[in-house]
Short mmCIF file of C-alpha atoms in Angstrom, two decimals:
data_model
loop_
_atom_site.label_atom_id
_atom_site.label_comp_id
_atom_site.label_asym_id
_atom_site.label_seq_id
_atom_site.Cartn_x
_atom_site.Cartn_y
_atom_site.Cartn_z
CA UNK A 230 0.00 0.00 0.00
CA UNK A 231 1.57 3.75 -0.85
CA UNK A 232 0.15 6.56 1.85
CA UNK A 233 0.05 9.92 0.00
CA UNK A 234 1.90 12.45 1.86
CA UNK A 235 -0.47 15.16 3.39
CA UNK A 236 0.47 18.30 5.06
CA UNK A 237 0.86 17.69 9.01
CA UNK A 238 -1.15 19.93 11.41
CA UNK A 239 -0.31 20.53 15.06
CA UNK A 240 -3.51 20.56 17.46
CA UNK A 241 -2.76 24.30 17.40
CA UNK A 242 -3.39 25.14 13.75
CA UNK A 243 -6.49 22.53 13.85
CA UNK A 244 -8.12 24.60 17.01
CA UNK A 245 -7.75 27.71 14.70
CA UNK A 246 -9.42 26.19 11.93
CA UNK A 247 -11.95 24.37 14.26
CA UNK A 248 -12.85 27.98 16.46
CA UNK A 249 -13.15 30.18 13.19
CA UNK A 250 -16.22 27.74 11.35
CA UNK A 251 -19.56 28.44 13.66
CA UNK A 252 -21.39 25.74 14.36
CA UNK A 253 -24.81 24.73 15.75
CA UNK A 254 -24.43 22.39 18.64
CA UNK A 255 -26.65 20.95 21.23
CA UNK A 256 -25.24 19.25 24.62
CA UNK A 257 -26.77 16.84 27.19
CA UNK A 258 -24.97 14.95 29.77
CA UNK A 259 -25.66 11.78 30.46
CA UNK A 260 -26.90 10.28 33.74
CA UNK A 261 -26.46 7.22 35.67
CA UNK A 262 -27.36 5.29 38.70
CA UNK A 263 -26.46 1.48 39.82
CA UNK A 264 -22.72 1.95 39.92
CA UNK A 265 -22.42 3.92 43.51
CA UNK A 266 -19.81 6.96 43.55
CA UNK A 267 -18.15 5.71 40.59
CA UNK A 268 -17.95 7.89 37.50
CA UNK A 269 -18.59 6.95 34.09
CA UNK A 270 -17.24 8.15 31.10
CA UNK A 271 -15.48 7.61 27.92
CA UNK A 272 -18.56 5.49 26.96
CA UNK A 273 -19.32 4.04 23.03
CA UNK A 274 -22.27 5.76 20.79
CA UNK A 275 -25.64 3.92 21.61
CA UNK A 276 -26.84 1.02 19.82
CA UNK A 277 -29.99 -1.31 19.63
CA UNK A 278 -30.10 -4.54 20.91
CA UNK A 279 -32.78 -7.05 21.78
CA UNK A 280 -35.83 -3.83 21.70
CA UNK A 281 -33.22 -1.54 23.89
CA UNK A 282 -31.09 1.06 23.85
CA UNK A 283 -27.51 0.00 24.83
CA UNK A 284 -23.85 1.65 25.59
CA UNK A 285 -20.97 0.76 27.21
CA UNK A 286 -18.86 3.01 29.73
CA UNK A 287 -15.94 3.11 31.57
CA UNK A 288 -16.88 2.76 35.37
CA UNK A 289 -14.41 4.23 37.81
CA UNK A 290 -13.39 5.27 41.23
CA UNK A 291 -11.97 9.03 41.04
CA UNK A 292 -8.57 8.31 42.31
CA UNK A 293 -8.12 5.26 40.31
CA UNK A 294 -7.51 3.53 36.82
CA UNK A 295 -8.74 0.07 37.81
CA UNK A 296 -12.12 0.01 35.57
CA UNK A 297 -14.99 -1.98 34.73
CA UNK A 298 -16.87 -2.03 31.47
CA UNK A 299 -20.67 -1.95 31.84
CA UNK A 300 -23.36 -2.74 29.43
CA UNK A 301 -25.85 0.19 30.58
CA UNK A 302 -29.70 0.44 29.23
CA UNK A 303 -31.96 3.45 29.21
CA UNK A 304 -35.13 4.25 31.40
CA UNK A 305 -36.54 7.55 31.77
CA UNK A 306 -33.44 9.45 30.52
CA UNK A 307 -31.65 7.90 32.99
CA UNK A 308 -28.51 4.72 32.43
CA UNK A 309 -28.64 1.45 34.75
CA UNK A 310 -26.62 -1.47 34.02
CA UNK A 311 -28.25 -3.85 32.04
CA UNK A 312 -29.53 -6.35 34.43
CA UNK A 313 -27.70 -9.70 34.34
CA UNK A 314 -25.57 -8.76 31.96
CA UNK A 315 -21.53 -9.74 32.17
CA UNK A 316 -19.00 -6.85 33.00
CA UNK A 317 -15.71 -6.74 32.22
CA UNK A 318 -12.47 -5.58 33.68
CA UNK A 319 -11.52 -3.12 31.31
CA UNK A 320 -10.74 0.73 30.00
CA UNK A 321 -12.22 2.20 27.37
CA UNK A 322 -14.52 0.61 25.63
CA UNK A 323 -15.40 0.12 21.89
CA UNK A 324 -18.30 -1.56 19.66
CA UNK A 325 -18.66 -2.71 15.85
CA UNK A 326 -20.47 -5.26 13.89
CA UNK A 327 -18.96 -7.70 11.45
CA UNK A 328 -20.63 -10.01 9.54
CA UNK A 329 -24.17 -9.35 12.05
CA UNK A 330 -21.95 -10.52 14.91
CA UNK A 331 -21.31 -8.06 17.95
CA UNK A 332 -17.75 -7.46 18.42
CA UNK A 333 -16.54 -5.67 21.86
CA UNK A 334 -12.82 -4.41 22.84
CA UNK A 335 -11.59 -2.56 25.87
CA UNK A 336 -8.35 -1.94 27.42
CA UNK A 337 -7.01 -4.18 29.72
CA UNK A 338 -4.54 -2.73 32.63
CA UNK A 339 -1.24 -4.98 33.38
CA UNK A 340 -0.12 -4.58 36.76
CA UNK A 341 3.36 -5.51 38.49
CA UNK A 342 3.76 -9.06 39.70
CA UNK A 343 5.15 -7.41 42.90
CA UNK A 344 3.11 -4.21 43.20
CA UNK A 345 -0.42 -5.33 42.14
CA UNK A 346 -1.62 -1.54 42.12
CA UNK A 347 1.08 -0.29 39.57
CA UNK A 348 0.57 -0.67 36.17
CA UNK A 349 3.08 -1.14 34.07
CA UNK A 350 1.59 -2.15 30.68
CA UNK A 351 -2.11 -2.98 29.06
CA UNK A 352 -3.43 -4.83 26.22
CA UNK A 353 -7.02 -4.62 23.90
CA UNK A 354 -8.89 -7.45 24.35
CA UNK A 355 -11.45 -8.22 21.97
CA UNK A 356 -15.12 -10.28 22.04
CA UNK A 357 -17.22 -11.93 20.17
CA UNK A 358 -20.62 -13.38 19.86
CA UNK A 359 -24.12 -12.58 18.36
CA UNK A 360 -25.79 -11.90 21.85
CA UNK A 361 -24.47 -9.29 24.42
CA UNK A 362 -24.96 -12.49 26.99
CA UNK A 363 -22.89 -15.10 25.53
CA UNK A 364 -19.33 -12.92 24.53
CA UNK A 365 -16.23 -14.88 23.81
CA UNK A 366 -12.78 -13.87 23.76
CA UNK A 367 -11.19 -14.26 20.78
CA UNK A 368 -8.33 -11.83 20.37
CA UNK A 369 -5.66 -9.60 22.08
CA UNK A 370 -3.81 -6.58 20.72
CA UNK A 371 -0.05 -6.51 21.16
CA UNK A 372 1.63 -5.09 24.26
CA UNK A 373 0.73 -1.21 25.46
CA UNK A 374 -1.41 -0.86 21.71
CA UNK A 375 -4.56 1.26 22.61
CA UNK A 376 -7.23 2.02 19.99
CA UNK A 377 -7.02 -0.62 18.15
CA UNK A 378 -10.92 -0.70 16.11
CA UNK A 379 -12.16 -2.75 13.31
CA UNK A 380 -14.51 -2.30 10.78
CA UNK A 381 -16.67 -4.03 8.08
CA UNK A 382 -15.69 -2.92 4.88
CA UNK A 383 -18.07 -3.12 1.71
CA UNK A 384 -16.38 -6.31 0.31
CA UNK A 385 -16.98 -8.05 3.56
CA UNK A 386 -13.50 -7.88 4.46
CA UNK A 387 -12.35 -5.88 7.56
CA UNK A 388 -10.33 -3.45 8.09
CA UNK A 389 -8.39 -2.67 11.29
CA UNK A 390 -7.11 0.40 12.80
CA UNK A 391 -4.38 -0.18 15.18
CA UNK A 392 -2.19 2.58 16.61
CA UNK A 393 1.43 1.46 17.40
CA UNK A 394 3.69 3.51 20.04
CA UNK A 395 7.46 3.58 20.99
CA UNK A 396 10.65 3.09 18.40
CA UNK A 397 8.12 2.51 15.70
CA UNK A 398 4.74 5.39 16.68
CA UNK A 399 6.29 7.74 18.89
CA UNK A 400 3.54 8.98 20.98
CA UNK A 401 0.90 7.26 19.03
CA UNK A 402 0.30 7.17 15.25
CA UNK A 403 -2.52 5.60 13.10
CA UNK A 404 -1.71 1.94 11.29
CA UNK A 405 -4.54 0.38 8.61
CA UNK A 406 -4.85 -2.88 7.34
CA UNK A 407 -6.91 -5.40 5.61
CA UNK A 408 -7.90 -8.80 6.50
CA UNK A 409 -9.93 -11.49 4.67
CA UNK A 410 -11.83 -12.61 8.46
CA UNK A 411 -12.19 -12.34 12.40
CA UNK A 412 -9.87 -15.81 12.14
CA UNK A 413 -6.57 -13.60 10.95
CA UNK A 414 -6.84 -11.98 13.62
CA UNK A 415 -3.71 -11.92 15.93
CA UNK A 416 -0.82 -10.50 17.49
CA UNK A 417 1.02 -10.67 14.29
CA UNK A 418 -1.54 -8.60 12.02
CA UNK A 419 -1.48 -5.71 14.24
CA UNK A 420 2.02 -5.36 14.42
CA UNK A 421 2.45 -5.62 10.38
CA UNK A 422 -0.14 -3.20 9.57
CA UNK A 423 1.03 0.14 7.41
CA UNK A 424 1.55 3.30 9.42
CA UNK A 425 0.44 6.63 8.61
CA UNK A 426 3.38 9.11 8.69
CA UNK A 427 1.91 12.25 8.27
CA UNK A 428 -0.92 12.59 10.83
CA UNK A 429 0.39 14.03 13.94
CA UNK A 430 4.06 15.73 14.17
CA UNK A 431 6.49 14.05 16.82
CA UNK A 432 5.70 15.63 19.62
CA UNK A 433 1.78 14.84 19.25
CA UNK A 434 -0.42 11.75 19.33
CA UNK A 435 -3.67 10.19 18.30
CA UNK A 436 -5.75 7.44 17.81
CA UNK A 437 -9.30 5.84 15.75
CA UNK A 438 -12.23 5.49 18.26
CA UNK A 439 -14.46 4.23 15.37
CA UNK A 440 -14.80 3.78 11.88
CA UNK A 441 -17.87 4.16 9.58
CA UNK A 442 -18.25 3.06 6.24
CA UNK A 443 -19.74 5.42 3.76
CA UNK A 444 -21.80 5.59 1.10
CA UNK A 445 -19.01 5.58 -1.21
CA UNK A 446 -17.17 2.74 0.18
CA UNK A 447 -14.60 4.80 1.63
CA UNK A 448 -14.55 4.96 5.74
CA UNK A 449 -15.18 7.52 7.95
CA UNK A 450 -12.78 7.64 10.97
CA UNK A 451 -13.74 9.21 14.37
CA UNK A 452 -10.46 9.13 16.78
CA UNK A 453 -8.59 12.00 19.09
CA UNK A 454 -5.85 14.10 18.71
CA UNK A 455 -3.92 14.93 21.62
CA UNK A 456 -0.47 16.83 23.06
CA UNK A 457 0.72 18.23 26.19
CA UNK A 458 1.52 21.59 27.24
CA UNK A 459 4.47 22.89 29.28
CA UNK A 460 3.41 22.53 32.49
CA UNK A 461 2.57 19.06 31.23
CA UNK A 462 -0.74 19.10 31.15
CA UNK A 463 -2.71 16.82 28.65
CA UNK A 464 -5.37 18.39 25.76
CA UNK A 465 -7.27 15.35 23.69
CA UNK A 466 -9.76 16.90 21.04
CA UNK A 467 -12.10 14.87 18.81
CA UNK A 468 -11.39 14.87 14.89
CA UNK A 469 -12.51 13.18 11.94
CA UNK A 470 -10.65 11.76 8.73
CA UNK A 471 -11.59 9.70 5.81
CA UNK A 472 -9.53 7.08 4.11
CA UNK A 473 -9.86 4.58 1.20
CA UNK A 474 -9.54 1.36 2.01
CA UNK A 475 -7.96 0.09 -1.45
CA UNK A 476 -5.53 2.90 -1.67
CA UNK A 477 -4.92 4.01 1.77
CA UNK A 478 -5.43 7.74 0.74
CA UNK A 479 -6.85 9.76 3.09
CA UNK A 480 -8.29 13.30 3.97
CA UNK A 481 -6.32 15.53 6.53
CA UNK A 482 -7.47 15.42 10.14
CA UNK A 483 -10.38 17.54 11.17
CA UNK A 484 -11.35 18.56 14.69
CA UNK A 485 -15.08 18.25 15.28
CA UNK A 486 -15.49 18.86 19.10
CA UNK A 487 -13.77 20.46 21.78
CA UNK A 488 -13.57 20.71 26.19
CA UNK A 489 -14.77 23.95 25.64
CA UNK A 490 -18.25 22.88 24.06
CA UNK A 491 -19.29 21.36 27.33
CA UNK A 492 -20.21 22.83 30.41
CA UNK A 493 -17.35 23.18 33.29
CA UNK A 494 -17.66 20.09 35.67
CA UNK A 495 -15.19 17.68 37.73
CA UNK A 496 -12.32 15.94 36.01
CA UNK A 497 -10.22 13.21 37.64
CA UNK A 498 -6.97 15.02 37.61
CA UNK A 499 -5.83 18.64 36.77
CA UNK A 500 -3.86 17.83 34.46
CA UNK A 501 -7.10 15.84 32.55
CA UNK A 502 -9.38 18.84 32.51
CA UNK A 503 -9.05 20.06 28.81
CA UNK A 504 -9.97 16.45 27.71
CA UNK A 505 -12.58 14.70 25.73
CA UNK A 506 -12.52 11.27 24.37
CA UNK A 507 -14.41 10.47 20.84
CA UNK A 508 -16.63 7.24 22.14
CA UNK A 509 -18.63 6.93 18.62
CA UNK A 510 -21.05 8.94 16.34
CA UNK A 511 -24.45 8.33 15.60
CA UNK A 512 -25.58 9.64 12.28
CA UNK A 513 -29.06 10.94 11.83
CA UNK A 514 -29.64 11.45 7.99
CA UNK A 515 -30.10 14.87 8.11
CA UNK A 516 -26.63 16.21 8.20
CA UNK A 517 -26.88 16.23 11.64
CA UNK A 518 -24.80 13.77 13.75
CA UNK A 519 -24.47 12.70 17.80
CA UNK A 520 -21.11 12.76 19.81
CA UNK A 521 -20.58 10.14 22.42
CA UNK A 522 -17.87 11.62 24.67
CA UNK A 523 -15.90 11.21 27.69
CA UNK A 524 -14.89 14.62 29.10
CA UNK A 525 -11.97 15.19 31.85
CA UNK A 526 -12.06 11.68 32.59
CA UNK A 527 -15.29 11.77 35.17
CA UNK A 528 -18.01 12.50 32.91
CA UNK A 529 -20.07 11.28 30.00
CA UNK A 530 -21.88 13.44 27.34
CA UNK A 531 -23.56 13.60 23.95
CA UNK A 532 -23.41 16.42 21.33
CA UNK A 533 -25.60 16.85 18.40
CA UNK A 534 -23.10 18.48 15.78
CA UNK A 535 -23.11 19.30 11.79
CA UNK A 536 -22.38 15.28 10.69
CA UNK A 537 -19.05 15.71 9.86
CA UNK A 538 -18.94 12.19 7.69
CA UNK A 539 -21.13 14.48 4.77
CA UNK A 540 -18.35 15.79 2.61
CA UNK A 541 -16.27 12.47 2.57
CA UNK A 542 -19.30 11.13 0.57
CA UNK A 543 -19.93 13.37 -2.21
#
């Protein structure tokens, strides 16, 4: 596969862009109950199963990063776990379909084998199955790879995002690749898939929280940028790109939703405040599209935004 070069933006020159096109936006945060003093957040775009509305999110005590990932339905505006349903010891979590089967990943934390609360590593974990009750494992990502999302392309094959770090992705960069089914599926194929060079510049990072396929057979990628400051400080802003499968050309990165469209609340850290974390995007067929976000780590919301998928088809 060649990657067309594209000029790289820092988050910087993206904000500009981002703050100088108005847009109409409405917010709601999302409530829960069932899971005590825990937070939830960082939570996937809602989906229908069996007659309900479902998500996943990230449940969490404030001062820690040991997780569970709930299945959570909807009753009078309000989330509750889904009621027998499985959780799962994991961070972040992320949903697709492939083939009319429900796929589910999530990040699991490594700790030491002498210091059981320090992590030291983690690892995407991925399930399977065609009801939310029976899930199987059937895969795990390599070694400290985060974001790692799959998608159903319109040949039936699948494409996989991955995002490799260290000697090979820096902070974080973007990999794509192309397998025939869920049975390729290892350790391996991550690790071998083509890296974008010209997304983020060195001292930045990013990542695909979802992928869409679009009218045109080309997919629609929602994912995060992110850098630090100098007082170290993190910033993680949502953004879009699109990419062709076949010839792995792609659209420069977009920003699509900030920290500053949501109302000021509690964040886990300081240093987490000017965060949000692309979860998925419902489209509504009217140009309009819904945000699933975690903000500052503590909180989860949804915001109805221009669909920014519409240009990548025409």
């Amino acid at each position: 596969m060649t990657m067309k070069t594209i000029k790289t933006q820092t988050c910087k020159q993206l904000l500009e862009t981002f703050y100088a096109e108005p847009r109409l936006t409405k917010v709601e945060k999302l409530a829960f109950s069932g899971v005590g003093n825990r937070d939830v957040y960082n939570i996937t775009a809602p989906f229908r199963y069996d007659g309900e509305e479902v998500i996943l999110g990230r449940v969490e005590e404030r001062d820690s990063e040991f997780s569970q990932v709930f299945f959570f339905t909807r009753v009078n505006q309000v989330w509750s776990p889904r009621v027998h349903t499985h959780t799962y010891n994991l961070q972040d979590p992320c949903k697709t379909v492939i083939k009319g089967e429900l796929i589910i990943g999530g990040v699991e934390v490594i700790t030491a084998e002498d210091d059981p609360g320090r992590i030291v590593s983690w690892v995407t974990q991925f399930y399977r199955g065609f009801h939310i009750d029976s899930l199987c494992h059937f895969s795990s990502g390599p070694g400290t790879m985060k974001d790692i999302r799959l998608i159903e392309l319109a040949d039936g094959r699948i494409g996989i995002f991955t995002r490799p770090q260290g000697a090979r992705g820096g902070r974080g960069q973007i990999g794509f690749t192309i397998i025939d089914s869920l049975e390729e599926l290892n350790e391996q194929t991550f690790m071998n898939a083509e890296m974008f060079q010209d997304q983020f510049v060195p001292e930045e990072w990013g990542g695909a929280n979802e992928a869409h396929l679009l009218k045109n057979g080309h997919l629609g990628v929602l994912g995060h940028i992110a850098c630090f400051d100098e007082a170290g400080n993190k910033h993680y802003y949502s953004m879009v790109f699109s990419i062709n499968p076949e010839t792995c050309e792609k659209t420069p990165i977009k920003i699509i939703a900030a920290r500053s469209d949501f109302p000021r609340g509690p964040g886990k850290r300081p240093d987490l405040e000017d965060v949000i974390f692309s979860g998925g995007l419902i489209r509504s067929g009217n140009g309009r599209a819904v945000l699933s976000v975690g903000v500052s780590d503590a909180e989860a919301y949804q915001i109805e935004i221009p669909d920014p998928f519409m240009a990548y088809e025409s």
